[in-house]
Short mmCIF file of N, CA and C in Angstrom, two decimals:
data_model
loop_
_atom_site.label_atom_id
_atom_site.label_comp_id
_atom_site.label_asym_id
_atom_site.label_seq_id
_atom_site.Cartn_x
_atom_site.Cartn_y
_atom_site.Cartn_z
N MET A 9 -1.68 4.34 19.18
CA MET A 9 -1.80 4.77 17.77
C MET A 9 -2.32 3.83 16.84
N PRO A 10 -3.33 4.22 15.82
CA PRO A 10 -3.91 3.05 14.95
C PRO A 10 -2.76 2.85 13.92
N VAL A 11 -2.74 1.72 13.68
CA VAL A 11 -1.96 1.07 12.63
C VAL A 11 -2.88 0.88 11.50
N VAL A 12 -2.30 1.71 10.25
CA VAL A 12 -2.63 1.44 9.03
C VAL A 12 -2.54 0.17 8.54
N THR A 13 -3.22 -0.50 7.72
CA THR A 13 -3.32 -1.62 6.90
C THR A 13 -2.66 -1.34 5.20
N ILE A 14 -2.01 -1.98 4.51
CA ILE A 14 -1.63 -1.84 3.35
C ILE A 14 -1.80 -3.36 2.91
N THR A 15 -2.79 -3.50 2.30
CA THR A 15 -2.61 -5.04 1.53
C THR A 15 -2.41 -5.01 0.10
N VAL A 16 -1.50 -5.85 -0.69
CA VAL A 16 -1.16 -5.76 -1.91
C VAL A 16 -1.69 -7.05 -2.44
N CYS A 17 -2.09 -7.02 -3.67
CA CYS A 17 -2.51 -8.03 -4.06
C CYS A 17 -1.12 -8.68 -5.06
N VAL A 18 -0.66 -10.00 -4.81
CA VAL A 18 0.26 -10.66 -5.43
C VAL A 18 0.20 -12.05 -6.13
N GLY A 19 -1.64 -11.80 -6.31
CA GLY A 19 -1.86 -13.15 -7.11
C GLY A 19 -1.15 -13.18 -8.25
N SER A 20 -1.35 -13.97 -9.49
CA SER A 20 -0.59 -14.28 -11.03
C SER A 20 -0.73 -12.77 -11.37
N SER A 21 -1.92 -12.54 -11.69
CA SER A 21 -2.34 -11.10 -12.65
C SER A 21 -1.53 -9.90 -12.29
N CYS A 22 -1.54 -9.96 -11.01
CA CYS A 22 -1.21 -8.87 -10.23
C CYS A 22 0.57 -8.87 -10.15
N PHE A 23 0.78 -10.07 -9.80
CA PHE A 23 2.37 -10.62 -9.98
C PHE A 23 3.11 -9.83 -11.70
N VAL A 24 2.34 -10.38 -11.95
CA VAL A 24 3.20 -10.00 -13.26
C VAL A 24 3.01 -8.58 -13.97
N ARG A 25 1.98 -7.75 -13.59
CA ARG A 25 1.87 -6.22 -13.74
C ARG A 25 2.77 -5.72 -12.76
N GLY A 26 3.47 -6.19 -11.76
CA GLY A 26 4.50 -5.36 -11.21
C GLY A 26 3.98 -5.45 -9.64
N ALA A 27 3.35 -6.21 -9.02
CA ALA A 27 3.12 -6.37 -7.39
C ALA A 27 4.48 -6.34 -6.84
N PRO A 28 5.63 -7.19 -7.11
CA PRO A 28 6.88 -7.00 -6.04
C PRO A 28 7.21 -5.87 -6.21
N LYS A 29 7.51 -4.63 -7.13
CA LYS A 29 7.94 -3.71 -7.03
C LYS A 29 7.16 -2.43 -6.49
N ILE A 30 5.80 -3.01 -6.51
CA ILE A 30 4.90 -1.93 -5.50
C ILE A 30 5.20 -2.12 -4.00
N VAL A 31 5.11 -3.77 -3.71
CA VAL A 31 5.62 -4.28 -2.42
C VAL A 31 6.98 -3.50 -2.05
N GLU A 32 7.92 -3.29 -2.62
CA GLU A 32 9.46 -3.00 -2.56
C GLU A 32 9.16 -1.54 -1.85
N GLU A 33 8.49 -0.97 -2.90
CA GLU A 33 8.38 0.72 -3.01
C GLU A 33 7.39 1.20 -1.24
N PHE A 34 6.44 0.04 -0.99
CA PHE A 34 5.87 0.62 0.48
C PHE A 34 6.92 0.13 1.37
N GLN A 35 7.41 -0.56 1.33
CA GLN A 35 8.40 -1.27 2.49
C GLN A 35 9.21 -0.39 2.45
N ASN A 36 9.84 0.55 1.83
CA ASN A 36 10.56 1.38 1.86
C ASN A 36 10.13 2.77 2.54
N LEU A 37 8.78 3.13 2.39
CA LEU A 37 8.17 4.31 2.68
C LEU A 37 7.83 3.67 4.13
N ILE A 38 7.31 2.21 4.29
CA ILE A 38 6.90 2.46 5.51
C ILE A 38 8.16 2.38 6.55
N ALA A 39 9.23 2.43 6.22
CA ALA A 39 10.53 1.95 7.03
C ALA A 39 10.64 3.74 7.46
N THR A 40 10.24 4.83 6.62
CA THR A 40 10.22 6.01 7.33
C THR A 40 9.30 6.60 8.34
N LEU A 41 8.25 5.59 8.95
CA LEU A 41 7.57 5.56 9.74
C LEU A 41 7.65 5.16 10.95
N PRO A 42 7.47 5.34 12.35
CA PRO A 42 7.39 5.10 13.31
C PRO A 42 7.07 3.83 13.83
N PRO A 43 7.82 2.71 14.20
CA PRO A 43 7.68 1.35 14.11
C PRO A 43 6.43 0.85 14.84
N GLY A 44 5.80 0.04 13.85
CA GLY A 44 4.15 -0.41 14.37
C GLY A 44 3.20 0.34 13.89
N SER A 45 3.28 1.37 12.93
CA SER A 45 2.19 2.46 12.72
C SER A 45 1.98 1.83 10.94
N ALA A 46 2.37 0.88 10.28
CA ALA A 46 1.94 0.47 9.35
C ALA A 46 1.94 -1.06 9.31
N ASP A 47 1.22 -1.54 8.51
CA ASP A 47 1.22 -3.02 8.52
C ASP A 47 1.10 -3.79 6.81
N LEU A 48 2.09 -4.15 6.32
CA LEU A 48 1.86 -4.74 4.85
C LEU A 48 1.62 -6.08 4.72
N ARG A 49 0.94 -6.10 4.11
CA ARG A 49 0.23 -7.77 3.75
C ARG A 49 -0.04 -8.22 2.45
N GLY A 50 0.21 -9.44 2.02
CA GLY A 50 -0.11 -9.47 0.58
C GLY A 50 -1.17 -10.46 0.68
N THR A 51 -2.04 -10.77 -0.31
CA THR A 51 -2.95 -11.44 -0.40
C THR A 51 -2.92 -11.89 -2.07
N PHE A 52 -3.69 -13.05 -2.31
CA PHE A 52 -3.98 -13.77 -3.69
C PHE A 52 -4.58 -13.14 -4.51
N CYS A 53 -5.87 -12.27 -4.10
CA CYS A 53 -6.92 -12.25 -5.31
C CYS A 53 -7.63 -11.25 -4.53
N MET A 54 -8.14 -10.18 -5.02
CA MET A 54 -9.07 -8.83 -4.36
C MET A 54 -9.95 -8.84 -5.60
N GLU A 55 -10.14 -9.70 -6.69
CA GLU A 55 -10.96 -9.84 -7.45
C GLU A 55 -11.22 -8.67 -8.56
N LYS A 56 -9.82 -8.32 -8.80
CA LYS A 56 -10.24 -7.01 -9.76
C LYS A 56 -8.99 -7.43 -10.65
N CYS A 57 -8.54 -8.96 -11.43
CA CYS A 57 -7.62 -8.94 -12.06
C CYS A 57 -7.43 -8.32 -13.27
N THR A 58 -8.49 -7.73 -13.84
CA THR A 58 -8.07 -7.15 -15.19
C THR A 58 -7.71 -5.43 -14.98
N ASP A 59 -7.70 -5.38 -13.73
CA ASP A 59 -7.57 -3.46 -13.11
C ASP A 59 -6.11 -3.41 -12.80
N GLY A 60 -5.32 -4.40 -13.15
CA GLY A 60 -3.79 -4.12 -12.61
C GLY A 60 -3.51 -4.35 -11.23
N VAL A 61 -2.37 -4.02 -10.82
CA VAL A 61 -2.09 -4.22 -9.47
C VAL A 61 -3.23 -3.46 -8.35
N THR A 62 -3.53 -4.36 -7.43
CA THR A 62 -4.80 -3.63 -6.90
C THR A 62 -3.97 -3.49 -5.30
N VAL A 63 -4.57 -2.53 -4.66
CA VAL A 63 -3.85 -2.14 -3.59
C VAL A 63 -4.93 -1.82 -2.19
N LYS A 64 -5.21 -1.92 -1.09
CA LYS A 64 -6.14 -2.10 -0.32
C LYS A 64 -5.42 -1.02 0.77
N ILE A 65 -5.83 0.21 1.19
CA ILE A 65 -5.19 0.72 2.33
C ILE A 65 -6.09 1.11 3.37
N GLY A 66 -6.16 0.23 4.87
CA GLY A 66 -7.71 0.78 5.39
C GLY A 66 -8.77 -0.24 4.70
N GLU A 67 -9.83 0.75 4.35
CA GLU A 67 -10.76 0.33 3.38
C GLU A 67 -10.96 0.64 2.40
N ARG A 68 -10.15 1.62 1.76
CA ARG A 68 -10.26 1.82 0.19
C ARG A 68 -9.40 1.27 -0.62
N VAL A 69 -9.88 0.95 -1.81
CA VAL A 69 -9.32 -0.04 -3.12
C VAL A 69 -9.04 0.74 -3.88
N PHE A 70 -7.58 0.69 -4.52
CA PHE A 70 -6.77 1.56 -5.61
C PHE A 70 -6.85 0.24 -6.37
N THR A 71 -6.85 0.64 -7.74
CA THR A 71 -6.66 -0.42 -9.01
C THR A 71 -5.59 0.28 -9.74
N ALA A 72 -4.53 -0.61 -10.42
CA ALA A 72 -3.84 0.12 -11.31
C ALA A 72 -2.82 0.91 -10.84
N VAL A 73 -2.18 0.55 -9.67
CA VAL A 73 -1.23 1.45 -9.05
C VAL A 73 0.15 0.80 -9.66
N THR A 74 0.71 2.00 -9.74
CA THR A 74 2.32 1.23 -10.17
C THR A 74 3.05 2.50 -9.21
N PRO A 75 4.70 1.81 -9.73
CA PRO A 75 5.76 2.42 -8.12
C PRO A 75 5.34 4.08 -8.57
N ASP A 76 5.38 4.42 -9.54
CA ASP A 76 4.94 5.86 -9.41
C ASP A 76 3.94 6.80 -8.92
N SER A 77 2.87 5.60 -8.47
CA SER A 77 1.86 6.06 -7.91
C SER A 77 1.71 6.21 -6.38
N VAL A 78 2.76 4.82 -5.62
CA VAL A 78 2.70 4.55 -4.71
C VAL A 78 3.00 5.61 -3.84
N LYS A 79 3.87 6.56 -3.74
CA LYS A 79 4.41 7.85 -2.69
C LYS A 79 3.26 8.51 -2.71
N ARG A 80 2.30 8.90 -3.68
CA ARG A 80 0.89 9.82 -3.82
C ARG A 80 0.09 9.09 -2.63
N LEU A 81 -0.35 7.90 -2.94
CA LEU A 81 -1.32 7.09 -2.04
C LEU A 81 -0.87 7.07 -0.67
N PHE A 82 0.84 6.61 -0.51
CA PHE A 82 1.16 6.75 0.91
C PHE A 82 1.06 7.83 1.87
N ASP A 83 1.13 8.98 0.84
CA ASP A 83 1.28 10.32 1.75
C ASP A 83 -0.15 10.40 1.89
N GLU A 84 -0.93 10.29 0.94
CA GLU A 84 -2.38 10.69 1.36
C GLU A 84 -3.23 9.72 2.05
N TYR A 85 -3.09 8.73 2.26
CA TYR A 85 -3.50 7.66 2.96
C TYR A 85 -2.95 7.17 4.10
N VAL A 86 -1.66 6.76 4.03
CA VAL A 86 -0.99 6.24 4.85
C VAL A 86 -0.43 7.19 5.82
N ARG A 87 0.39 8.04 5.65
CA ARG A 87 0.95 9.19 6.46
C ARG A 87 0.45 10.33 6.91
N SER A 88 -0.74 10.55 6.26
CA SER A 88 -1.47 11.41 6.91
C SER A 88 -2.63 10.65 8.05
N GLU A 89 -2.60 9.32 8.55
CA GLU A 89 -3.27 9.00 9.48
C GLU A 89 -2.09 8.58 10.59
N VAL A 90 -0.88 8.50 10.55
CA VAL A 90 0.08 8.53 11.54
C VAL A 90 0.56 9.70 12.04
N LYS A 91 0.35 9.73 13.58
CA LYS A 91 0.62 10.69 14.29
C LYS A 91 2.29 10.40 14.58
N PRO A 92 2.93 11.76 14.45
CA PRO A 92 4.22 11.60 14.68
C PRO A 92 4.46 11.22 16.25
N CYS A 93 6.00 10.40 16.17
CA CYS A 93 6.34 10.44 17.78
C CYS A 93 6.59 11.66 18.65
N PRO A 94 5.94 11.68 20.09
CA PRO A 94 6.09 12.79 20.71
C PRO A 94 7.37 13.05 20.68
N SER A 95 8.20 14.29 20.95
CA SER A 95 9.64 14.53 21.07
C SER A 95 9.80 14.28 22.54
#
């Protein structure tokens, strides 16, 4: 099963714009997946400081991520890549 990597910028600019809440939202959603199917990481700069909280899912980069947009991103780019466990 491929592991989907989610990287959230936690540098000072993204931090003050809500990165901790974005991380929390992703943690809660990852908990609904089979163990080991997603990897959440933090990084200190993605060089998009003026664009709000920046998130990278796989090779796609998203800017101005808000807590309200996390679920949509997760469903579209993470959950869609994770195969359910065989019953």
